[in-house]
Coordinates of C-alpha atoms in Angstrom, one line a residue:
X90 CA 0.1 0.2 0.1
X91 CA 1.2 3.4 -0.5
X92 CA 2.6 5.0 2.2
X93 CA 2.5 8.5 1.2
X94 CA -1.1 8.5 1.7
X95 CA -3.0 8.7 5.2
X96 CA -2.8 5.6 6.7
X97 CA -6.7 6.1 7.0
X98 CA -7.2 6.7 3.3
X99 CA -7.4 4.1 0.7
X100 CA -8.3 3.5 -3.2
X101 CA -9.1 0.5 -5.3
X102 CA -5.5 -0.2 -6.0
X103 CA -5.0 -1.1 -2.2
X104 CA -7.9 -3.4 -2.7
X105 CA -6.0 -5.2 -5.5
X106 CA -2.7 -4.9 -3.5
X107 CA -4.2 -6.9 -0.6
X108 CA -2.9 -10.5 -0.2
X109 CA -4.4 -13.4 -2.3
X110 CA -7.5 -14.6 -0.6
X111 CA -8.0 -11.5 1.5
X112 CA -11.3 -9.7 0.7
X113 CA -12.2 -6.0 1.7
X114 CA -14.7 -3.4 0.8
X115 CA -13.8 0.5 0.3
X116 CA -16.5 3.3 1.3
X117 CA -15.4 6.6 0.4
X118 CA -11.8 5.9 1.1
X119 CA -12.1 3.7 4.2
X120 CA -11.4 0.0 4.1
X121 CA -13.4 -2.7 5.9
X122 CA -12.0 -6.0 6.0
X123 CA -14.3 -9.0 5.3
X124 CA -14.3 -12.3 7.3
X125 CA -15.5 -15.6 5.7
X126 CA -19.2 -16.0 5.4
X127 CA -21.4 -18.5 7.5
X128 CA -23.2 -21.5 6.5
X129 CA -26.6 -19.7 6.9
X130 CA -25.4 -16.8 4.7
X131 CA -24.4 -19.0 2.1
X132 CA -27.4 -21.0 2.0
X133 CA -29.2 -17.9 1.6
X134 CA -27.2 -16.4 -1.0
X135 CA -27.2 -19.9 -2.7
X136 CA -31.2 -20.1 -2.5
X137 CA -31.9 -16.0 -3.6
X138 CA -29.3 -16.6 -6.5
X139 CA -30.9 -19.6 -7.8
X140 CA -34.6 -18.3 -7.4
X141 CA -33.9 -14.8 -9.2
X142 CA -31.5 -16.7 -12.0
X143 CA -34.2 -18.9 -12.6
X144 CA -37.0 -16.2 -13.0
X145 CA -34.7 -14.0 -15.2
X146 CA -33.9 -17.2 -17.4
X147 CA -37.8 -18.2 -17.6
X148 CA -38.5 -14.4 -19.1
X149 CA -35.5 -14.6 -21.5
X150 CA -35.0 -11.3 -19.4
X151 CA -32.0 -9.1 -20.0
X152 CA -30.5 -8.7 -16.7
X153 CA -27.8 -10.5 -15.1
X154 CA -27.1 -11.7 -11.5
X155 CA -23.9 -12.2 -9.6
X156 CA -23.0 -13.5 -6.2
X157 CA -20.3 -12.1 -4.2
X158 CA -17.6 -11.9 -4.9
X159 CA -18.1 -9.4 -7.9
X160 CA -16.8 -6.1 -7.8
X161 CA -19.1 -3.0 -7.8
X162 CA -17.3 0.4 -8.5
X163 CA -20.2 2.5 -7.6
X164 CA -18.9 5.9 -8.2
X165 CA -16.6 7.3 -10.9
X166 CA -13.9 7.5 -8.5
X167 CA -11.4 5.1 -6.8
X168 CA -12.8 5.4 -3.4
X169 CA -15.5 3.2 -3.4
X170 CA -15.5 -0.5 -4.3
X171 CA -18.0 -3.3 -2.6
X172 CA -19.0 -6.7 -3.2
X173 CA -22.6 -6.9 -2.6
X174 CA -23.9 -10.7 -1.7
X175 CA -26.2 -10.5 -4.9
X176 CA -26.0 -7.8 -7.6
X177 CA -28.8 -7.8 -10.5
X178 CA -27.8 -5.6 -13.3
X179 CA -29.9 -4.8 -16.0
X180 CA -27.8 -2.3 -18.2
X181 CA -25.1 -4.5 -19.8
X182 CA -23.3 -1.6 -20.7
X183 CA -22.2 -1.2 -16.8
X184 CA -20.3 -4.6 -17.3
X185 CA -16.8 -4.9 -17.7
X186 CA -14.4 -8.0 -17.2
X187 CA -13.6 -6.4 -13.7
X188 CA -17.4 -6.2 -12.5
X189 CA -20.1 -3.5 -12.7
X190 CA -19.3 0.4 -13.0
X191 CA -22.1 2.1 -11.4
X192 CA -25.0 0.9 -9.4
X193 CA -26.5 -2.4 -9.9
X194 CA -30.2 -2.2 -10.2
X195 CA -31.2 -4.5 -7.4
X196 CA -28.7 -5.5 -4.3
X197 CA -29.2 -7.8 -1.7
X198 CA -27.1 -7.9 1.3
X199 CA -27.4 -11.2 3.9
X200 CA -26.4 -9.8 7.4
X201 CA -23.7 -11.3 9.3
X202 CA -22.7 -10.5 12.7
X203 CA -19.8 -8.3 11.4
X204 CA -21.6 -6.8 8.5
X205 CA -25.0 -5.5 10.6
X206 CA -23.7 -1.9 10.8
X207 CA -22.4 -1.6 7.4
X208 CA -25.5 -3.3 5.5
X209 CA -28.0 -1.2 7.6
X210 CA -26.2 2.3 7.7
X211 CA -23.4 2.8 5.4
X212 CA -24.5 0.9 2.5
X213 CA -27.8 1.7 2.7
X214 CA -27.1 5.1 2.4
X215 CA -24.2 4.8 -0.5
X216 CA -26.7 2.5 -2.4
X217 CA -29.3 5.1 -2.2
X218 CA -27.1 8.1 -3.4
X219 CA -25.6 5.7 -5.8
X220 CA -28.6 4.9 -7.8
X221 CA -29.5 1.6 -6.6
X222 CA -33.3 1.0 -7.5
X223 CA -33.7 -1.7 -4.7
X224 CA -32.0 -2.8 -1.6
X225 CA -33.0 -5.9 0.4
X226 CA -31.0 -6.3 3.9
X227 CA -31.8 -10.2 4.8
X228 CA -31.3 -10.7 8.2
X229 CA -31.9 -14.4 9.4
X230 CA -30.7 -13.7 13.0
X231 CA -33.7 -11.0 13.4
X232 CA -36.0 -13.1 11.3
X233 CA -36.3 -9.8 9.1
X234 CA -36.3 -8.8 5.3
X235 CA -35.9 -5.1 4.9
X236 CA -36.7 -3.9 1.1
X237 CA -35.9 -0.1 0.2
X238 CA -37.4 0.6 -3.1
X239 CA -35.6 3.7 -3.7
X240 CA -37.4 4.4 -7.1
X241 CA -40.6 4.7 -5.3
X242 CA -39.4 6.0 -1.8
X243 CA -41.0 2.9 0.0
X244 CA -39.6 1.0 3.2
X245 CA -41.2 -2.1 3.9
X246 CA -40.5 -5.0 6.5
X247 CA -41.0 -8.8 6.2
X248 CA -40.5 -11.7 8.0
X249 CA -39.3 -15.2 7.0
X250 CA -42.6 -16.4 6.5
X251 CA -43.7 -13.8 4.0
X252 CA -43.7 -13.6 0.4
X253 CA -41.8 -10.5 -0.7
X254 CA -42.5 -9.1 -4.1
X255 CA -39.7 -7.7 -6.1
X256 CA -39.8 -4.0 -6.9
X257 CA -37.7 -4.0 -10.2
X258 CA -40.2 -7.1 -11.6
X259 CA -43.9 -6.8 -11.3
X260 CA -44.5 -10.6 -11.5
X261 CA -42.0 -12.2 -9.4
X262 CA -41.8 -12.6 -5.6
X263 CA -40.0 -14.4 -3.1
X264 CA -41.6 -16.8 -0.6
X265 CA -39.0 -16.7 2.3
X266 CA -41.5 -19.6 4.1
X267 CA -40.1 -21.8 1.5
X268 CA -36.2 -21.2 2.4
X269 CA -35.1 -23.9 5.0
X270 CA -32.3 -22.6 7.2
X271 CA -31.9 -25.9 9.1

């Protein structure tokens, strides 16, 4: 890492300089190290990815879905780099070999004990300002799914016994009661 910079300020170059296998996110020049996700976290990503991808493919849709680790460069700067748990991108012009330049249409974050503050506050604000259309926070520990539809300015709270309507698709919902986390 460049020692000429303040020790508290990082860029995307510093992310790429991390040792192989070490993951971190960068928000406004501040680096946040990422721990390996737990089993429930991975089950949720797997199930949600499968359901959303099947929906998109069944509709011959133009959107793409990517699970983490997938690089999202939210801003036109080198100070913000995130790896959402699931990213749905409908504008293929934003996709490069390195990831997504700009805001995905739909982001889902699965809360882990170490990511709670990040998911509920820092990323919520960052995604809203960056132009993400819809942001879900899936929190199995609290039995809660928070759905922020930034396009319509709505916030809805659901539980794992609810069906949750996707905002970017009029005819798609996810039945969380069908997800087995045992």
